Amino acid sequence: MSDLDKTEVRRVSEADYDDVMSIRSTLYGGYDYLPFSYRSLMTHSHNEGYAAVINGKFVAFCFVSKVDGGETAVSRASRVNKQYEGFGVYKALTLFIEKHLFSDGTVLNGAVVYSERNPKMVIATSRGEYTLLMKRTVIVYKVDCEKMTVLSQGTHPTKHTQILNAVDLETAFKSSKVCSTLFPEERIVCNKVPYRLKESNIPLIISEVSLIVGTTDPECSLITCGVYYRSESGHTYSLEVYGNCDFIKEHLVLHFQHALQCCHKEVVIHFFCNENEASKIGIEMKEMKFRNVDIQFPTVFVVEKKIK
């Protein structure tokens, strides 16, 4: 970079897809959801994308989702061109976003989900710049569609396990017992976005790309949030797990049925769960003879900071 470079930050649209994708490839261990999800994300009014542009070239990008009734801005799918790493381009982009997006005073918090492979965020959190909300263990399995089909056809969930609708989720959020047991951090993550347990978030959590499954016995003892997408590593299913995993197989049946509507090949399933529940999931997956996959980000962190 030089002083003669023309630098600007602009809000992007669906038409900027190719320019945004050209910034960088093979991100997040090959499981980047943005190439598959970009166009659909841009159709929702609570999402905004911003890019840093130098001499007409897109060099950095950040997606922002406003949740919690507009009080929280969640930074997502961040990236910077390798050629411009270390020049403060991404920092300038985030400062621009904070100045313009937060200027109306409605946004009170900034949140982000990141892995341990992001040393800058790890250091910032350790310094107290962000408050750690949740620490999630990540375990990954490869499942071929034939096995998914066999399981989904041969196993039938009990009457206590079902797909949750908006009313079901609203009831769960209003239950102090359910919230204290399943969501002690007062957050639920779906499609890489942390939400407070607020009624206004439910239309965002239950969307055209997600499937929410719950087990009631009689109140919710397990809730799972599944989202299918394609990545450079292939067909991917992200599954957030909250609660007692004794019924995880019944949940998988419904999530597999959801995934099979989109995929007819091998699927990589990412489980995001409490560390104590990871072993239960591992035992169940081993019994079903699904293959474990080593990944480069076995832990993710959900953090937040006060904007003002």
XYZ file of C-alpha atoms in Angstrom:
308
model
C 0.000 0.000 0.000
C 1.049 3.588 -0.591
C -0.271 7.038 0.216
C -1.481 7.279 -3.387
C -3.861 4.344 -3.055
C -7.513 5.359 -3.187
C -9.299 3.686 -0.289
C -13.019 3.688 0.436
C -15.597 1.680 2.358
C -18.899 0.891 0.739
C -22.025 -1.023 1.602
C -22.373 -3.997 -0.713
C -25.394 -5.480 -2.450
C -26.295 -8.813 -3.992
C -24.743 -7.599 -7.258
C -21.296 -7.430 -5.570
C -21.144 -11.204 -5.047
C -18.202 -11.866 -7.383
C -16.152 -8.972 -5.986
C -16.723 -10.106 -2.385
C -15.859 -13.720 -3.186
C -12.671 -12.625 -4.954
C -11.236 -11.248 -1.706
C -10.143 -14.628 -0.394
C -10.875 -18.328 -0.711
C -10.357 -21.417 1.463
C -11.335 -19.703 4.690
C -12.457 -21.233 7.982
C -10.812 -24.564 7.254
C -12.695 -24.838 3.963
C -16.096 -24.566 5.704
C -16.854 -20.971 4.761
C -20.631 -20.573 4.457
C -20.614 -17.170 2.739
C -20.311 -18.307 -0.932
C -23.451 -20.432 -0.557
C -25.384 -18.095 1.750
C -24.426 -14.601 0.540
C -27.379 -13.962 -1.762
C -30.003 -15.238 0.677
C -28.457 -13.297 3.568
C -28.610 -10.101 1.531
C -32.388 -10.427 1.143
C -33.013 -9.855 4.862
C -33.285 -6.280 6.102
C -31.448 -6.983 9.373
C -28.273 -7.945 7.455
C -25.762 -5.496 5.989
C -22.471 -6.124 4.225
C -19.530 -3.728 3.999
C -16.321 -3.889 1.954
C -13.042 -2.004 1.968
C -12.087 -1.110 -1.603
C -8.605 -0.002 -2.691
C -8.144 1.334 -6.216
C -11.411 -0.306 -7.211
C -10.450 -3.716 -5.786
C -12.384 -5.348 -2.936
C -9.787 -6.193 -0.265
C -11.762 -6.745 2.960
C -15.320 -7.622 3.924
C -17.553 -7.953 6.967
C -21.182 -8.958 7.260
C -23.255 -7.506 10.094
C -26.522 -8.910 11.428
C -28.681 -6.759 13.704
C -30.472 -8.894 16.289
C -32.062 -8.493 19.733
C -34.483 -5.935 18.340
C -31.600 -4.020 16.771
C -29.636 -3.708 20.034
C -26.837 -6.111 19.005
C -24.721 -6.058 15.842
C -23.088 -9.420 15.105
C -19.998 -9.381 12.886
C -19.881 -12.368 10.540
C -17.945 -13.927 7.637
C -15.012 -11.527 8.020
C -12.145 -11.697 5.533
C -9.217 -9.697 4.198
C -7.112 -10.238 1.098
C -3.759 -11.850 1.956
C -1.912 -9.081 0.106
C -3.371 -6.490 2.512
C -2.973 -8.333 5.798
C -1.148 -6.363 8.470
C -1.899 -2.932 6.977
C -4.860 -2.126 9.213
C -7.383 -2.434 6.372
C -9.799 -4.626 8.286
C -9.487 -2.477 11.410
C -10.354 0.590 9.347
C -13.359 -1.275 7.950
C -14.679 -2.191 11.397
C -14.140 1.362 12.682
C -16.147 2.687 9.729
C -18.938 0.212 10.458
C -19.028 1.160 14.133
C -19.139 4.865 13.315
C -21.898 4.639 10.714
C -23.934 1.618 11.769
C -24.015 2.534 15.442
C -24.477 6.278 15.004
C -28.254 6.263 15.520
C -27.825 5.011 19.091
C -29.984 1.884 18.762
C -27.085 -0.600 18.682
C -25.747 -1.132 22.180
C -23.622 -4.276 21.774
C -21.209 -5.782 19.285
C -20.912 -9.586 19.164
C -18.830 -12.100 17.251
C -18.293 -15.858 17.104
C -14.685 -16.895 16.464
C -12.403 -19.921 16.741
C -9.146 -20.359 18.605
C -7.383 -19.895 15.248
C -8.095 -16.166 15.523
C -5.265 -15.042 17.835
C -6.182 -11.350 17.688
C -9.654 -12.021 19.031
C -8.303 -14.439 21.639
C -5.936 -11.727 22.898
C -8.657 -9.046 22.780
C -10.945 -11.238 24.877
C -8.193 -12.021 27.374
C -7.595 -8.285 27.763
C -11.212 -7.718 28.624
C -12.089 -5.890 25.414
C -14.829 -8.493 24.921
C -16.903 -10.428 27.436
C -16.840 -14.197 26.941
C -20.430 -15.451 26.735
C -20.011 -19.050 25.612
C -17.269 -21.555 24.913
C -18.353 -24.294 22.513
C -16.670 -27.603 21.713
C -16.707 -28.574 18.025
C -16.771 -32.211 16.891
C -17.113 -33.205 13.251
C -18.314 -36.336 11.461
C -18.701 -37.395 7.856
C -21.967 -39.112 7.025
C -22.879 -40.546 3.631
C -26.426 -40.107 2.413
C -27.120 -43.843 2.313
C -26.531 -44.111 6.066
C -28.531 -40.946 6.651
C -31.415 -42.416 4.681
C -31.298 -45.739 6.524
C -31.306 -44.014 9.904
C -34.055 -41.537 9.014
C -36.278 -44.317 7.690
C -35.535 -46.885 10.362
C -35.718 -44.719 13.466
C -38.872 -42.903 14.522
C -38.669 -40.160 17.148
C -40.926 -40.501 20.175
C -43.836 -38.146 20.717
C -41.607 -36.090 23.000
C -39.239 -35.119 20.134
C -40.532 -32.829 17.407
C -39.742 -29.936 15.102
C -40.309 -26.695 16.999
C -42.300 -23.810 15.575
C -42.316 -20.180 16.658
C -44.904 -20.756 19.400
C -42.877 -23.672 20.819
C -39.715 -21.589 20.939
C -41.561 -18.681 22.518
C -42.856 -21.015 25.236
C -39.327 -22.309 25.855
C -37.925 -18.780 26.143
C -40.610 -17.864 28.673
C -39.801 -20.846 30.894
C -37.261 -19.932 33.565
C -36.526 -23.635 34.115
C -35.788 -24.297 30.445
C -33.658 -21.186 30.071
C -31.620 -21.787 33.209
C -30.984 -25.420 32.227
C -30.449 -25.183 28.473
C -29.285 -21.596 28.087
C -27.472 -20.499 31.274
C -25.547 -17.915 29.211
C -28.913 -16.451 28.126
C -27.991 -16.966 24.469
C -28.835 -19.393 21.701
C -26.637 -19.625 18.593
C -28.118 -20.487 15.206
C -26.380 -20.165 11.840
C -23.327 -18.579 13.490
C -25.353 -15.824 15.165
C -25.844 -15.506 18.957
C -29.320 -14.389 19.990
C -30.693 -13.296 23.328
C -33.740 -15.274 24.439
C -36.135 -12.647 23.143
C -39.395 -13.098 21.265
C -38.269 -10.608 18.603
C -35.424 -12.971 17.607
C -37.632 -15.996 16.939
C -38.474 -15.088 13.290
C -34.716 -14.845 12.665
C -33.874 -18.133 14.406
C -36.654 -20.082 12.687
C -35.936 -19.320 9.037
C -36.038 -20.957 5.622
C -32.553 -22.396 6.147
C -32.816 -23.641 9.738
C -34.491 -26.534 11.521
C -35.123 -26.368 15.266
C -35.840 -29.660 17.068
C -36.855 -30.061 20.708
C -37.445 -32.864 23.195
C -40.077 -32.222 25.855
C -40.193 -34.435 28.894
C -42.417 -32.599 29.894
C -40.403 -29.370 29.433
C -37.553 -29.032 26.946
C -34.544 -31.130 27.907
C -32.763 -30.836 24.540
C -32.912 -28.294 21.711
C -30.870 -28.530 18.516
C -30.551 -25.894 15.781
C -29.520 -27.215 12.369
C -28.495 -25.324 9.225
C -27.432 -26.837 5.895
C -25.045 -25.101 3.501
C -22.400 -25.893 0.884
C -18.750 -24.992 1.313
C -15.453 -25.603 -0.447
C -15.199 -28.783 1.624
C -18.558 -30.023 0.356
C -22.026 -30.381 1.817
C -22.054 -29.165 5.408
C -24.562 -29.301 8.249
C -24.035 -27.098 11.306
C -25.773 -28.392 14.444
C -25.933 -26.393 17.670
C -26.778 -28.575 20.679
C -28.295 -27.416 23.991
C -29.204 -29.739 26.848
C -29.072 -33.436 27.680
C -27.892 -35.458 24.667
C -29.671 -38.689 25.649
C -32.130 -38.020 22.806
C -29.561 -36.862 20.238
C -30.262 -39.816 17.911
C -33.935 -38.852 17.658
C -32.892 -35.310 16.813
C -30.460 -36.535 14.169
C -33.271 -38.390 12.407
C -35.171 -35.145 11.863
C -32.047 -33.181 10.938
C -30.992 -35.873 8.462
C -34.405 -35.698 6.826
C -33.912 -31.941 6.539
C -30.418 -32.305 5.034
C -31.517 -34.983 2.556
C -33.890 -32.498 0.942
C -30.826 -30.565 -0.244
C -28.045 -33.128 -0.390
C -27.639 -36.533 -1.987
C -23.963 -36.997 -1.236
C -21.698 -37.157 1.790
C -22.382 -34.535 4.452
C -19.957 -33.134 7.019
C -21.763 -32.508 10.313
C -20.351 -29.925 12.728
C -21.643 -30.347 16.275
C -21.301 -27.264 18.503
C -21.960 -28.285 22.075
C -21.087 -28.060 25.743
C -17.811 -29.835 26.463
C -19.560 -32.263 28.825
C -21.997 -33.379 26.104
C -19.364 -33.944 23.408
C -18.499 -37.418 24.710
C -22.170 -38.479 24.624
C -22.467 -37.368 21.028
C -19.224 -39.155 20.182
C -20.467 -42.427 21.657
C -23.753 -42.202 19.739
C -22.025 -41.393 16.451
C -19.555 -44.237 16.930
C -22.394 -46.691 17.490
C -23.927 -45.522 14.216
C -20.517 -46.078 12.572
C -20.066 -42.487 11.438
C -16.503 -41.359 10.802
C -14.900 -38.706 13.008
C -12.974 -35.901 11.273
C -10.092 -33.913 12.738
C -10.537 -30.170 12.292
C -8.401 -27.119 12.932
C -10.875 -25.315 15.218
C -12.024 -27.662 18.023
C -13.222 -24.721 20.121
C -15.227 -21.609 19.284
C -15.977 -18.605 21.458
C -19.010 -16.344 21.561
C -18.095 -12.872 22.818
C -19.702 -9.461 23.142
C -18.691 -5.903 23.944
C -20.625 -2.829 24.966
C -20.711 -0.198 22.262
C -21.669 2.476 24.734
